[in-house]
PDB file of C-alpha atoms in Angstrom:
ATOM      1  CA  MET X   1       0.043   0.021  -0.224  1.00 48.00           C
ATOM      2  CA  LYS X   2       2.627   2.241   0.889  1.00 49.00           C
ATOM      3  CA  TYR X   3       4.082   1.760  -2.705  1.00 45.00           C
ATOM      4  CA  ILE X   4       1.269   2.594  -4.321  1.00 47.00           C
ATOM      5  CA  ILE X   5       0.572   6.142  -2.250  1.00 46.00           C
ATOM      6  CA  LEU X   6       4.461   6.668  -3.025  1.00 41.00           C
ATOM      7  CA  SER X   7       3.750   6.163  -6.708  1.00 45.00           C
ATOM      8  CA  LEU X   8       0.606   8.206  -7.382  1.00 45.00           C
ATOM      9  CA  LEU X   9       2.423  11.086  -5.294  1.00 46.00           C
ATOM     10  CA  PHE X  10       5.508  10.672  -8.016  1.00 43.00           C
ATOM     11  CA  LEU X  11       3.016  10.153 -10.761  1.00 45.00           C
ATOM     12  CA  THR X  12       1.034  13.473 -10.112  1.00 44.00           C
ATOM     13  CA  SER X  13       4.575  15.445  -9.342  1.00 45.00           C
ATOM     14  CA  CYS X  14       5.254  14.284 -12.771  1.00 44.00           C
ATOM     15  CA  ILE X  15       2.158  15.067 -14.794  1.00 43.00           C
ATOM     16  CA  ASP X  16       0.421  18.203 -15.454  1.00 47.00           C
ATOM     17  CA  THR X  17      -2.743  18.323 -13.506  1.00 46.00           C
ATOM     18  CA  GLU X  18      -4.885  19.045 -16.500  1.00 49.00           C
ATOM     19  CA  GLY X  19      -3.512  15.073 -17.349  1.00 51.00           C
ATOM     20  CA  ILE X  20      -5.058  13.508 -14.579  1.00 63.00           C
ATOM     21  CA  LYS X  21      -8.099  12.214 -16.111  1.00 71.00           C
ATOM     22  CA  ASN X  22     -10.039  11.661 -12.442  1.00 89.00           C
ATOM     23  CA  GLN X  23      -8.523  13.667  -9.873  1.00 92.00           C
ATOM     24  CA  LYS X  24     -11.046  12.606  -7.480  1.00 92.00           C
ATOM     25  CA  GLN X  25     -10.242   9.195  -7.933  1.00 94.00           C
ATOM     26  CA  VAL X  26      -6.527  10.022  -6.833  1.00 93.00           C
ATOM     27  CA  ILE X  27      -7.826  12.157  -3.902  1.00 95.00           C
ATOM     28  CA  THR X  28      -9.550   9.456  -2.383  1.00 95.00           C
ATOM     29  CA  SER X  29      -7.100   6.808  -3.155  1.00 95.00           C
ATOM     30  CA  MET X  30      -4.782   8.642  -1.090  1.00 94.00           C
ATOM     31  CA  ALA X  31      -7.167   9.645   1.781  1.00 96.00           C
ATOM     32  CA  THR X  32      -8.397   5.726   1.987  1.00 97.00           C
ATOM     33  CA  ALA X  33      -4.912   4.647   2.284  1.00 96.00           C
ATOM     34  CA  LEU X  34      -4.387   7.259   5.429  1.00 96.00           C
ATOM     35  CA  GLY X  35      -7.327   6.376   6.691  1.00 96.00           C
ATOM     36  CA  LYS X  36      -6.563   2.577   6.537  1.00 97.00           C
ATOM     37  CA  LYS X  37      -2.737   3.768   8.552  1.00 97.00           C
ATOM     38  CA  TYR X  38      -4.804   5.040  11.332  1.00 97.00           C
ATOM     39  CA  PRO X  39      -8.022   3.884  12.078  1.00 97.00           C
ATOM     40  CA  SER X  40      -8.269   5.042  15.271  1.00 95.00           C
ATOM     41  CA  VAL X  41      -9.054   8.776  13.536  1.00 97.00           C
ATOM     42  CA  LYS X  42     -12.759   9.217  12.504  1.00 97.00           C
ATOM     43  CA  SER X  43     -13.261  11.122   9.219  1.00 97.00           C
ATOM     44  CA  VAL X  44     -15.993  13.042   7.357  1.00 98.00           C
ATOM     45  CA  ASP X  45     -16.517  13.922   3.983  1.00 98.00           C
ATOM     46  CA  CYS X  46     -17.458  17.172   2.477  1.00 97.00           C
ATOM     47  CA  GLN X  47     -21.059  16.981   2.344  1.00 97.00           C
ATOM     48  CA  TYR X  48     -20.984  16.359   5.985  1.00 98.00           C
ATOM     49  CA  LEU X  49     -18.844  19.517   6.807  1.00 98.00           C
ATOM     50  CA  SER X  50     -20.874  21.552   4.185  1.00 97.00           C
ATOM     51  CA  LYS X  51     -24.103  20.457   6.116  1.00 96.00           C
ATOM     52  CA  ARG X  52     -22.303  20.998   9.571  1.00 96.00           C
ATOM     53  CA  LEU X  53     -21.026  24.724   8.280  1.00 95.00           C
ATOM     54  CA  LEU X  54     -24.627  25.357   7.173  1.00 94.00           C
ATOM     55  CA  ARG X  55     -26.019  24.816  10.801  1.00 93.00           C
ATOM     56  CA  ARG X  56     -24.028  27.596  12.059  1.00 82.00           C
ATOM     57  CA  ASP X  57     -23.633  26.396  15.875  1.00 84.00           C
ATOM     58  CA  ASN X  58     -20.626  27.467  17.871  1.00 86.00           C
ATOM     59  CA  ARG X  59     -20.032  23.726  19.044  1.00 90.00           C
ATOM     60  CA  LEU X  60     -18.574  22.850  15.668  1.00 93.00           C
ATOM     61  CA  VAL X  61     -14.731  23.966  15.616  1.00 94.00           C
ATOM     62  CA  LEU X  62     -13.005  23.901  11.965  1.00 96.00           C
ATOM     63  CA  VAL X  63      -9.460  23.676  12.210  1.00 97.00           C
ATOM     64  CA  ASP X  64      -6.584  23.613   9.164  1.00 98.00           C
ATOM     65  CA  ALA X  65      -3.716  22.028  10.033  1.00 98.00           C
ATOM     66  CA  ARG X  66      -1.457  23.431   6.963  1.00 97.00           C
ATOM     67  CA  ASN X  67       0.963  25.927   7.202  1.00 96.00           C
ATOM     68  CA  ILE X  68       0.334  29.150   8.222  1.00 96.00           C
ATOM     69  CA  TYR X  69       1.459  30.856   4.909  1.00 96.00           C
ATOM     70  CA  GLN X  70      -0.975  28.241   3.142  1.00 97.00           C
ATOM     71  CA  TYR X  71      -4.358  29.177   5.363  1.00 98.00           C
ATOM     72  CA  ASP X  72      -3.132  32.725   4.525  1.00 97.00           C
ATOM     73  CA  VAL X  73      -3.566  32.251   0.989  1.00 97.00           C
ATOM     74  CA  SER X  74      -7.046  30.272   1.117  1.00 98.00           C
ATOM     75  CA  HIS X  75      -9.023  28.310   3.862  1.00 98.00           C
ATOM     76  CA  ILE X  76     -12.057  26.829   3.997  1.00 98.00           C
ATOM     77  CA  GLN X  77     -14.517  29.263   5.526  1.00 96.00           C
ATOM     78  CA  ARG X  78     -14.735  29.521   9.159  1.00 94.00           C
ATOM     79  CA  ALA X  79     -11.849  27.448   9.866  1.00 96.00           C
ATOM     80  CA  ILE X  80      -9.011  28.846  12.225  1.00 94.00           C
ATOM     81  CA  PRO X  81      -5.373  27.932  11.834  1.00 96.00           C
ATOM     82  CA  LEU X  82      -4.161  24.894  14.016  1.00 95.00           C
ATOM     83  CA  SER X  83      -1.403  27.267  15.811  1.00 92.00           C
ATOM     84  CA  LYS X  84      -4.450  29.369  17.188  1.00 90.00           C
ATOM     85  CA  LEU X  85      -6.665  27.099  18.529  1.00 90.00           C
ATOM     86  CA  HIS X  86      -5.674  27.374  21.534  1.00 81.00           C
ATOM     87  CA  GLU X  87      -5.793  31.113  21.670  1.00 80.00           C
ATOM     88  CA  THR X  88      -9.357  30.780  19.942  1.00 74.00           C
ATOM     89  CA  HIS X  89     -10.602  28.263  22.175  1.00 72.00           C
ATOM     90  CA  GLN X  90      -9.589  28.080  25.909  1.00 71.00           C
ATOM     91  CA  SER X  91     -11.950  24.588  25.937  1.00 78.00           C
ATOM     92  CA  LEU X  92     -12.752  21.628  23.301  1.00 84.00           C
ATOM     93  CA  GLU X  93     -14.309  20.177  26.114  1.00 80.00           C
ATOM     94  CA  GLY X  94     -18.424  19.269  24.644  1.00 83.00           C
ATOM     95  CA  ARG X  95     -17.354  20.713  21.136  1.00 89.00           C
ATOM     96  CA  GLU X  96     -17.067  18.470  17.331  1.00 94.00           C
ATOM     97  CA  VAL X  97     -13.555  19.517  15.991  1.00 95.00           C
ATOM     98  CA  ILE X  98     -12.823  18.790  12.496  1.00 97.00           C
ATOM     99  CA  VAL X  99      -9.563  19.233  11.258  1.00 98.00           C
ATOM    100  CA  TYR X 100      -8.019  19.424   7.791  1.00 98.00           C
ATOM    101  CA  SER X 101      -5.438  19.606   5.623  1.00 98.00           C
ATOM    102  CA  THR X 102      -4.220  18.986   2.304  1.00 96.00           C
ATOM    103  CA  ILE X 103      -4.789  15.386   2.426  1.00 96.00           C
ATOM    104  CA  GLY X 104      -5.346  14.451   5.372  1.00 96.00           C
ATOM    105  CA  THR X 105      -1.865  13.822   7.099  1.00 96.00           C
ATOM    106  CA  ARG X 106      -1.182  16.515   8.624  1.00 97.00           C
ATOM    107  CA  ALA X 107      -4.951  16.713  10.280  1.00 98.00           C
ATOM    108  CA  THR X 108      -4.412  12.991  11.270  1.00 97.00           C
ATOM    109  CA  LYS X 109      -1.657  13.650  12.961  1.00 97.00           C
ATOM    110  CA  ALA X 110      -2.703  16.776  14.804  1.00 96.00           C
ATOM    111  CA  ILE X 111      -5.750  14.805  16.307  1.00 96.00           C
ATOM    112  CA  LEU X 112      -3.935  12.177  17.497  1.00 96.00           C
ATOM    113  CA  GLU X 113      -1.978  15.051  19.158  1.00 94.00           C
ATOM    114  CA  LEU X 114      -4.858  17.145  19.895  1.00 92.00           C
ATOM    115  CA  ALA X 115      -6.471  13.782  21.694  1.00 91.00           C
ATOM    116  CA  LYS X 116      -3.994  13.010  24.168  1.00 91.00           C
ATOM    117  CA  SER X 117      -4.767  16.108  26.126  1.00 86.00           C
ATOM    118  CA  ASN X 118      -8.486  16.758  25.007  1.00 86.00           C
ATOM    119  CA  GLN X 119     -10.421  12.833  26.014  1.00 84.00           C
ATOM    120  CA  LYS X 120     -13.710  14.627  26.133  1.00 85.00           C
ATOM    121  CA  THR X 121     -13.603  16.284  22.558  1.00 90.00           C
ATOM    122  CA  GLU X 122     -14.477  14.614  19.449  1.00 90.00           C
ATOM    123  CA  PHE X 123     -12.125  14.922  17.128  1.00 95.00           C
ATOM    124  CA  LYS X 124     -12.531  14.161  12.828  1.00 97.00           C
ATOM    125  CA  ASN X 125     -10.710  14.610   9.705  1.00 98.00           C
ATOM    126  CA  LEU X 126     -12.082  16.254   6.610  1.00 98.00           C
ATOM    127  CA  PHE X 127     -11.468  13.073   4.241  1.00 98.00           C
ATOM    128  CA  GLY X 128      -9.408  13.862   1.590  1.00 97.00           C
ATOM    129  CA  GLY X 129      -8.576  17.234   2.908  1.00 98.00           C
ATOM    130  CA  ILE X 130      -9.058  20.740   1.107  1.00 98.00           C
ATOM    131  CA  LEU X 131      -8.245  18.784  -2.168  1.00 97.00           C
ATOM    132  CA  ASP X 132     -11.404  16.792  -1.688  1.00 97.00           C
ATOM    133  CA  TRP X 133     -13.345  19.747  -0.220  1.00 98.00           C
ATOM    134  CA  LEU X 134     -12.548  21.286  -3.949  1.00 97.00           C
ATOM    135  CA  GLN X 135     -13.357  18.428  -5.567  1.00 96.00           C
ATOM    136  CA  CYS X 136     -16.929  18.284  -4.557  1.00 96.00           C
ATOM    137  CA  GLY X 137     -17.574  21.958  -5.989  1.00 96.00           C
ATOM    138  CA  GLU X 138     -16.981  23.861  -2.390  1.00 97.00           C
ATOM    139  CA  LYS X 139     -15.574  26.882  -1.828  1.00 97.00           C
ATOM    140  CA  ILE X 140     -12.446  28.457  -0.376  1.00 98.00           C
ATOM    141  CA  TYR X 141     -11.830  31.484   1.009  1.00 98.00           C
ATOM    142  CA  LYS X 142      -9.598  34.466   2.139  1.00 97.00           C
ATOM    143  CA  ASP X 143     -10.649  37.299   4.262  1.00 96.00           C
ATOM    144  CA  ASN X 144     -14.111  36.287   3.789  1.00 95.00           C
ATOM    145  CA  LYS X 145     -14.469  36.251   0.232  1.00 97.00           C
ATOM    146  CA  GLU X 146     -14.246  33.458  -2.153  1.00 98.00           C
ATOM    147  CA  VAL X 147     -10.522  32.426  -3.585  1.00 98.00           C
ATOM    148  CA  LYS X 148      -9.482  30.272  -7.005  1.00 97.00           C
ATOM    149  CA  LYS X 149      -6.133  30.124  -5.356  1.00 97.00           C
ATOM    150  CA  ILE X 150      -4.019  27.784  -2.893  1.00 97.00           C
ATOM    151  CA  ARG X 151      -0.663  27.189  -1.592  1.00 96.00           C
ATOM    152  CA  PHE X 152       1.142  24.292  -1.632  1.00 94.00           C
ATOM    153  CA  GLU X 153       4.098  22.683   0.173  1.00 90.00           C
ATOM    154  CA  ASN X 154       5.620  21.086  -3.176  1.00 86.00           C
ATOM    155  CA  ASP X 155       4.160  19.982  -7.082  1.00 85.00           C
ATOM    156  CA  ALA X 156       3.305  16.498  -5.435  1.00 83.00           C
ATOM    157  CA  TRP X 157      -0.692  17.982  -4.316  1.00 83.00           C
ATOM    158  CA  ASN X 158      -1.267  20.621  -7.008  1.00 87.00           C
ATOM    159  CA  ILE X 159      -4.453  18.169  -7.942  1.00 91.00           C
ATOM    160  CA  VAL X 160      -7.249  21.166  -8.347  1.00 91.00           C
ATOM    161  CA  PRO X 161     -10.092  21.685 -10.125  1.00 91.00           C
ATOM    162  CA  LYS X 162     -10.260  24.063 -13.431  1.00 92.00           C
ATOM    163  CA  GLY X 163     -10.166  27.213 -12.395  1.00 94.00           C
ATOM    164  CA  TYR X 164      -7.922  27.358  -9.838  1.00 96.00           C
ATOM    165  CA  GLU X 165      -4.566  28.658  -9.251  1.00 95.00           C
ATOM    166  CA  SER X 166      -1.921  26.946  -7.659  1.00 94.00           C
ATOM    167  CA  ILE X 167       0.721  28.677  -5.845  1.00 94.00           C
ATOM    168  CA  LEU X 168       3.430  26.393  -5.125  1.00 91.00           C
ATOM    169  CA  PRO X 169       7.188  27.487  -2.929  1.00 85.00           C
TER     170      PRO X 169
END
């Protein structure tokens, strides 16, 4: 399984994203492999998160586990950066915390760390991260305005729908 993920990463870094016929399938495969590696971390899909965001209750805390410079370019509306989680929310008890990253790796690792000191909190990973969010047709924002830009750590994750601009280091 590890070799399949590495092969997919290699292929996505070598092929222009226009050449990937089924971006959603590539993202789903990688996210599924991640879920199998960390079965204790619960996941939610983009439809679930979209419905939760519409409810606008304050029990939901949405956390972006990507680097702050990625968050500053764009993020899911109502998300807060992981680095500011404890400033913003002194207590997470009784909250539903959904964490996302590019594909889910950093979100999963953040959940495992956060769960150690917040045992009465429900943590979930956004399956496929912000990449799957975009594939579902959902929007990303900067300063409460929709944007069509997303920043990546490297070209391997440059799997965005048509019409989006990828910002690379």
